[in-house]
Short mmCIF file of C-alpha atoms and ligand atoms in Angstrom, two decimals:
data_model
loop_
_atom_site.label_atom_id
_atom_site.label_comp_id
_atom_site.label_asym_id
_atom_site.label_seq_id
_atom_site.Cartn_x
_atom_site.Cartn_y
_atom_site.Cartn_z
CA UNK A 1 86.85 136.90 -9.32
CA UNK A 2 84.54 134.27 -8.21
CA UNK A 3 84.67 132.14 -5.43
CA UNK A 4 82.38 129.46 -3.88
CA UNK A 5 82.27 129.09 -0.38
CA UNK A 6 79.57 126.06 1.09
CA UNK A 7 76.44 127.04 -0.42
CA UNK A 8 76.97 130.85 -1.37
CA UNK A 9 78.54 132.28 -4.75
CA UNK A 10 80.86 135.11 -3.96
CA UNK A 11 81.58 137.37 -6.79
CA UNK A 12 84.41 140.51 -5.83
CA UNK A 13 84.17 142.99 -8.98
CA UNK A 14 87.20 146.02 -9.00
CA UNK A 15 84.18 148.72 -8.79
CA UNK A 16 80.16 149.59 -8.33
CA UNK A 17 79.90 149.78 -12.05
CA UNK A 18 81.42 146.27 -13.09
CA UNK A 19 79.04 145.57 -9.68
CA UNK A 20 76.25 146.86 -10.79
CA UNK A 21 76.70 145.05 -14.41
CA UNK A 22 77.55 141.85 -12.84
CA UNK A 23 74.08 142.12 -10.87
CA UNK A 24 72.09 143.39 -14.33
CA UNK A 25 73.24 140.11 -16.03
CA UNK A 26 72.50 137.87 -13.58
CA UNK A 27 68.53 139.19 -13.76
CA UNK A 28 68.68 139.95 -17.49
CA UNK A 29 69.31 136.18 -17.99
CA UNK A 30 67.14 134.95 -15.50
CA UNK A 31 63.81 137.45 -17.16
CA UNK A 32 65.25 135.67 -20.24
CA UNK A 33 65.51 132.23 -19.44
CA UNK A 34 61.68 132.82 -17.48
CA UNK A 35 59.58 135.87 -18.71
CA UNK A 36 57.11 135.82 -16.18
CA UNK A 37 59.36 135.46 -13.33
CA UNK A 38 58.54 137.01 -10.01
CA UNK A 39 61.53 138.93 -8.86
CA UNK A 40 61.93 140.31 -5.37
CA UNK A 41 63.42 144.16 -5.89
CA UNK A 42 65.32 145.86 -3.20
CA UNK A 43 65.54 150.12 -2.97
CA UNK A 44 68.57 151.79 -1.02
CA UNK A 45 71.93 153.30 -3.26
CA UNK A 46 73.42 150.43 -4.12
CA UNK A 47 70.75 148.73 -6.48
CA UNK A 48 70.69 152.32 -8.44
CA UNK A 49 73.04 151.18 -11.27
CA UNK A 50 71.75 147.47 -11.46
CA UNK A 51 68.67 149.25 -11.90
CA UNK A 52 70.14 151.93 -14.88
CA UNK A 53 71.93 149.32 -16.13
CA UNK A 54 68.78 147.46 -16.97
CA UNK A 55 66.84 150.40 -18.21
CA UNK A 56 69.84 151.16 -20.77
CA UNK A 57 69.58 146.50 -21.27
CA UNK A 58 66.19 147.51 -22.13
CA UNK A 59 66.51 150.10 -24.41
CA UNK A 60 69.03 148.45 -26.71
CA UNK A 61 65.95 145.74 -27.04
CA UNK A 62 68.17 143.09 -25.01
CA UNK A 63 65.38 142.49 -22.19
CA UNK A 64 61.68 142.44 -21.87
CA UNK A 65 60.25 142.96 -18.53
CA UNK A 66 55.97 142.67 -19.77
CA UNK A 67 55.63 139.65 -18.11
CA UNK A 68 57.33 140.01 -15.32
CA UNK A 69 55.89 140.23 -11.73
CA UNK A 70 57.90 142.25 -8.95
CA UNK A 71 57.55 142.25 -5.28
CA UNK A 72 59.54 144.65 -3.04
CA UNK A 73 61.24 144.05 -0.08
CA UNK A 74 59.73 146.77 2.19
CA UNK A 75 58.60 150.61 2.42
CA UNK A 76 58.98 153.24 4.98
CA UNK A 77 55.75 153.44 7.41
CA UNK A 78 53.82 155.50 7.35
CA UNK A 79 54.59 157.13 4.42
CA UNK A 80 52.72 158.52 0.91
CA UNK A 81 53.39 157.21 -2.46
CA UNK A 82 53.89 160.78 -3.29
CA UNK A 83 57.03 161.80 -0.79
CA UNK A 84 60.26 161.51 -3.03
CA UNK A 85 61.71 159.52 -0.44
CA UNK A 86 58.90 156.78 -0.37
CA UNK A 87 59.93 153.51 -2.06
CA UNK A 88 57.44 153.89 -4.05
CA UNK A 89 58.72 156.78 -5.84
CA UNK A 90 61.66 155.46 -6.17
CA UNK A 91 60.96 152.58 -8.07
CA UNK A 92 59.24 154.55 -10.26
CA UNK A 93 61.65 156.94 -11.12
CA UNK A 94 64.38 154.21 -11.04
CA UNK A 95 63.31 150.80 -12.62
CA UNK A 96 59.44 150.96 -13.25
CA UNK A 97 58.57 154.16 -15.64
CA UNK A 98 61.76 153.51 -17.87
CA UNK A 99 61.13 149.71 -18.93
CA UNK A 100 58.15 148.34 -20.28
CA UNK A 101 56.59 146.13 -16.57
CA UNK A 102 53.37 146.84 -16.22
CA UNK A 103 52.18 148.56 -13.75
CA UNK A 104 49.54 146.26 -12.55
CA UNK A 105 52.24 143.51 -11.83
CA UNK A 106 54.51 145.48 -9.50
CA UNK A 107 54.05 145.67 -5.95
CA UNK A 108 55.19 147.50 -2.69
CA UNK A 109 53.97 146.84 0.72
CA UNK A 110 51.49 150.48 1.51
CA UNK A 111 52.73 152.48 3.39
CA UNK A 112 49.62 154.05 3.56
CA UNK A 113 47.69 150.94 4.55
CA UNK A 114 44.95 151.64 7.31
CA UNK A 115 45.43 148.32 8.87
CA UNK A 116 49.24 147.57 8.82
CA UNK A 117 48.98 143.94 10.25
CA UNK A 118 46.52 142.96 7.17
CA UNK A 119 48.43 144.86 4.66
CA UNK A 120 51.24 142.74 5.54
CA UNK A 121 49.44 139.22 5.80
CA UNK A 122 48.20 140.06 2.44
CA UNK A 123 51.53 140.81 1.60
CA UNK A 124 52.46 137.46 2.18
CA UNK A 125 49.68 135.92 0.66
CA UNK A 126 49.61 137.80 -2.81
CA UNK A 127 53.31 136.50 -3.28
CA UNK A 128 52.55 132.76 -2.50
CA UNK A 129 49.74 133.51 -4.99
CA UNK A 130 52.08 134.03 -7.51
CA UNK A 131 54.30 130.73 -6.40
CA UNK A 132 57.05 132.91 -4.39
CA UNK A 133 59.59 134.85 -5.46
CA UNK A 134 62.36 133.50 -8.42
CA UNK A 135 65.07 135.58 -7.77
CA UNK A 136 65.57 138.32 -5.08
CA UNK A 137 67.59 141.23 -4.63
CA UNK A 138 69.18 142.60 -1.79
CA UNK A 139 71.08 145.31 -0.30
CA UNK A 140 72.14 145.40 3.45
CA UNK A 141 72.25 147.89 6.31
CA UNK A 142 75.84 149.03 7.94
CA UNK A 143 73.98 146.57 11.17
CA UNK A 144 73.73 143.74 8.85
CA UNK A 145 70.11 143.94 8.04
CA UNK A 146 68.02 142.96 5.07
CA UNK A 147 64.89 144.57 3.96
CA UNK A 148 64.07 145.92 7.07
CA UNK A 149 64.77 143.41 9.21
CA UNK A 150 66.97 144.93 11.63
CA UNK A 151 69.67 143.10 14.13
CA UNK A 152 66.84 141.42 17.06
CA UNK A 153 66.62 138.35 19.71
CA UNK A 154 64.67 136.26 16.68
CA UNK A 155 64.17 135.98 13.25
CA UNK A 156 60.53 137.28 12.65
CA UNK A 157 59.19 135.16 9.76
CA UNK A 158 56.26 136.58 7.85
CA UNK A 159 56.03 140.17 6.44
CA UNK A 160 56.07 142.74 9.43
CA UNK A 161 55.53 146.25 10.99
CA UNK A 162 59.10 147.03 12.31
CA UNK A 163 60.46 150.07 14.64
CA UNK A 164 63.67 150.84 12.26
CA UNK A 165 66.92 150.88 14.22
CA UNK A 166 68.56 154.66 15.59
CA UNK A 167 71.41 153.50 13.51
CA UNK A 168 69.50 152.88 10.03
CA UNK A 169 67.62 156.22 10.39
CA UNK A 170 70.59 158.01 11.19
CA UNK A 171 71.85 155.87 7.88
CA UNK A 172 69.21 156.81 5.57
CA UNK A 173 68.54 160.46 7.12
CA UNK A 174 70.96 161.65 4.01
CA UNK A 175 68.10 161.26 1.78
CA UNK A 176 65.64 163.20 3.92
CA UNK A 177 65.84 166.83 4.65
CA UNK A 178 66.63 165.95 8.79
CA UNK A 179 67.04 163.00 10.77
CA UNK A 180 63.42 164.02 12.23
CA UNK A 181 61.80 163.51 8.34
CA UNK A 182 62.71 159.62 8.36
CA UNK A 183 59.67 157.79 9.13
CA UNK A 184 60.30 155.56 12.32
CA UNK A 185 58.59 152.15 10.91
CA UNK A 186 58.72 150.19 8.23
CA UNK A 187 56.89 147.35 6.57
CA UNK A 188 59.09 144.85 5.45
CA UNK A 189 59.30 141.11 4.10
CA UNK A 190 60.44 138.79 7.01
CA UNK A 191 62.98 136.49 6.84
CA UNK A 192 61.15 133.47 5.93
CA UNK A 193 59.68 135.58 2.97
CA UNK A 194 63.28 136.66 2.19
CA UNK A 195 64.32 132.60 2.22
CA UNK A 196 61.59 131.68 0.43
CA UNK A 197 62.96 133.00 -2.50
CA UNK A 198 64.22 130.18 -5.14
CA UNK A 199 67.34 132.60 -5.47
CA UNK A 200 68.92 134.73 -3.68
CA UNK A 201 71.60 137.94 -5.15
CA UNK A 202 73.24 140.21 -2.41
CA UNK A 203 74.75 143.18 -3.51
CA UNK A 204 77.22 145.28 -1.32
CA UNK A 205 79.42 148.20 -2.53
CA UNK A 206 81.87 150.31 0.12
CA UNK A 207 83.81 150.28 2.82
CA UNK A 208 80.98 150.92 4.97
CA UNK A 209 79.58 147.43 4.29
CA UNK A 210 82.78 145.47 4.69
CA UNK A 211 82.39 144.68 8.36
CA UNK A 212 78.44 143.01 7.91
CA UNK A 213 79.60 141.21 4.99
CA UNK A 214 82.18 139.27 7.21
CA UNK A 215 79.86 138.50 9.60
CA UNK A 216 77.44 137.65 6.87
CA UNK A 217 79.81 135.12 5.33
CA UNK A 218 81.94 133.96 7.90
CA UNK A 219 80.26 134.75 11.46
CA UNK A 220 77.16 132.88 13.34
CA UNK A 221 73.99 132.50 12.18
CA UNK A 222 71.95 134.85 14.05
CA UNK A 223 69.09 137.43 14.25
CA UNK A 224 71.73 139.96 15.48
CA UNK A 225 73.09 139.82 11.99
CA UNK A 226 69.88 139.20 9.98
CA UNK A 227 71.85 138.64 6.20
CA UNK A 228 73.55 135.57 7.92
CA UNK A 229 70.43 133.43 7.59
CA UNK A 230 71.75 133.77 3.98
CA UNK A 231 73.88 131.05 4.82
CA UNK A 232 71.67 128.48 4.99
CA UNK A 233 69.81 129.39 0.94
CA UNK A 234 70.63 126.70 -1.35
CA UNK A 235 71.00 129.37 -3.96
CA UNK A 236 72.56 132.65 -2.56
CA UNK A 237 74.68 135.06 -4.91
CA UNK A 238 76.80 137.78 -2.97
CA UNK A 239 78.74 140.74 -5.10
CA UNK A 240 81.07 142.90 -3.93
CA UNK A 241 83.19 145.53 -4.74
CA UNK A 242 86.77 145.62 -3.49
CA UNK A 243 85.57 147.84 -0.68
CA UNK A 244 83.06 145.82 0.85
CA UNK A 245 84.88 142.52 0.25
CA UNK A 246 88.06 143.94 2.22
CA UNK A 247 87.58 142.30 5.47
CA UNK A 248 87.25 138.41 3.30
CA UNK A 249 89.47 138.47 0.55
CA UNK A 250 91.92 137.29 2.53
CA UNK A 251 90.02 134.33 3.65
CA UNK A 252 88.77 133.10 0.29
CA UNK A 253 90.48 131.00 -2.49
C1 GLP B 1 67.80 150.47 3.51
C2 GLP B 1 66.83 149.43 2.89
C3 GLP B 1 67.53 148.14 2.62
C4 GLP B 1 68.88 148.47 2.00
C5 GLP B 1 69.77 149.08 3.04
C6 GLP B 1 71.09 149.60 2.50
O1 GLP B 1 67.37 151.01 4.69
N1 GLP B 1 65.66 149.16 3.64
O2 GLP B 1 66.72 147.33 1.77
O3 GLP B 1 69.49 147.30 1.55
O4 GLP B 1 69.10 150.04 3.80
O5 GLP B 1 70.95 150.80 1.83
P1 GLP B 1 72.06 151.41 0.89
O6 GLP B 1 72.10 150.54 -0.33
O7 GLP B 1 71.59 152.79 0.57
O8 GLP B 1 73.34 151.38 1.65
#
């Protein structure tokens, strides 16, 4: 079902696969309708099967990703390219060495950068380089955050060096071999780099996310939540499953 609420496009799907094909379309047509768009990619589970899904797009011949550009959100800090659990593996393994992007035009804030304030101002400036971001994908944290922009007193704008929250290392710790392995910062796009984007596609599966989603839609606009500054994008897309959309259905029609 889709439903339109002021300026955000609310689609509730019965599962993470129809999900995760919902979110594959929506960037299959837009590398269609613009090859060289830039797209903002997100890591985390719940962009795994947009991702597959556009590997196995790709395969059939149905989308061609050579000229497109690709900025991620964030990366752990510090962290090597090499560790599994480093974003940059994992776009690799999920999206980048199964369709046909080159390498040249992807990019991932280092988390092995020497200077971390630099690597992010160049961050920054290597995306308006490129005339911002066309469409961007998103997950969000149990806490409401997006990238790594956790729940704060103020919206930071630019991209930044950011202590990560107890709660979102004790939330990504199940990909690490102990809570101790989870790096403690992160670099990550700020929210003004987020809101640059010209679109905007929020993806949410699970119970787990049901509570940030209603404050995303429906509560204040305010750092505490960081995804409801989505509120005020002229172009946001949000898709749910039934799990994450329980606390709104009711609300929409
Ligand atoms: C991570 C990432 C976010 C992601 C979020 C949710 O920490 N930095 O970009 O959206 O947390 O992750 P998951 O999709 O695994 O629930």
């Amino acid at each position: 079902m889709e439903y339109q609420l002021n300026r955000i496009r609310i689609w509730i799907e019965d599962d993470y696969a129809a999900l995760s094909k919902r979110a594959a379309d929506i960037i299959k047509n837009q590398v269609d309708a613009m090859p060289n768009t830039v797209l903002g990619l997100a890591t985390g589970s719940t962009p795994e099967g947009t991702y597959s899904e556009l590997v196995r797009l790709y395969k059939t011949g149905a989308v061609d990703f050579s000229k497109v550009v690709s900025f991620n959100l964030d990366e752990y800090f510090p962290i090597k390219k090499t560790n599994e659990q480093s974003y940059y593996y994992f776009m690799r393994k999920h999206l980048f060495d199964n369709v046909n992007i080159s390498e040249a035009n992807t990019h991932i804030p280092n988390g092995e950068a020497e200077d971390r304030v630099a690597e992010c101002d160049a961050y920054d400036k290597k995306i308006a380089s490129y005339g911002g971001v066309d469409l961007q994908l998103l997950g969000i944290g149990g806490n409401g955050h997006i990238g790594f922009n956790e729940p704060s007193d103020v919206f930071v704008a630019g991209t930044h060096h950011i202590e990560l929250d107890a709660s979102t290392i004790e939330a990504n710790a199940r990909f690490f071999a102990s809570t101790e392995d989870v790096p403690k910062h992160s670099l990550t796009m700020g929210i003004r780099t987020i809101m640059s984007a010209k679109r905007i596609l929020l993806l949410a599966s699970g119970s787990g996310k049901a509570e940030a989603i209603h404050k995303t839609i429906f509560g204040d606009i305010t750092p505490k939540v960081p995804a409801s500054v989505l509120q005020l994008h002229p172009d946001a897309t949000i898709i749910l499953d039934k799990e994450a959309a329980r606390l709104i259905v009711g609300k929409l029609s």
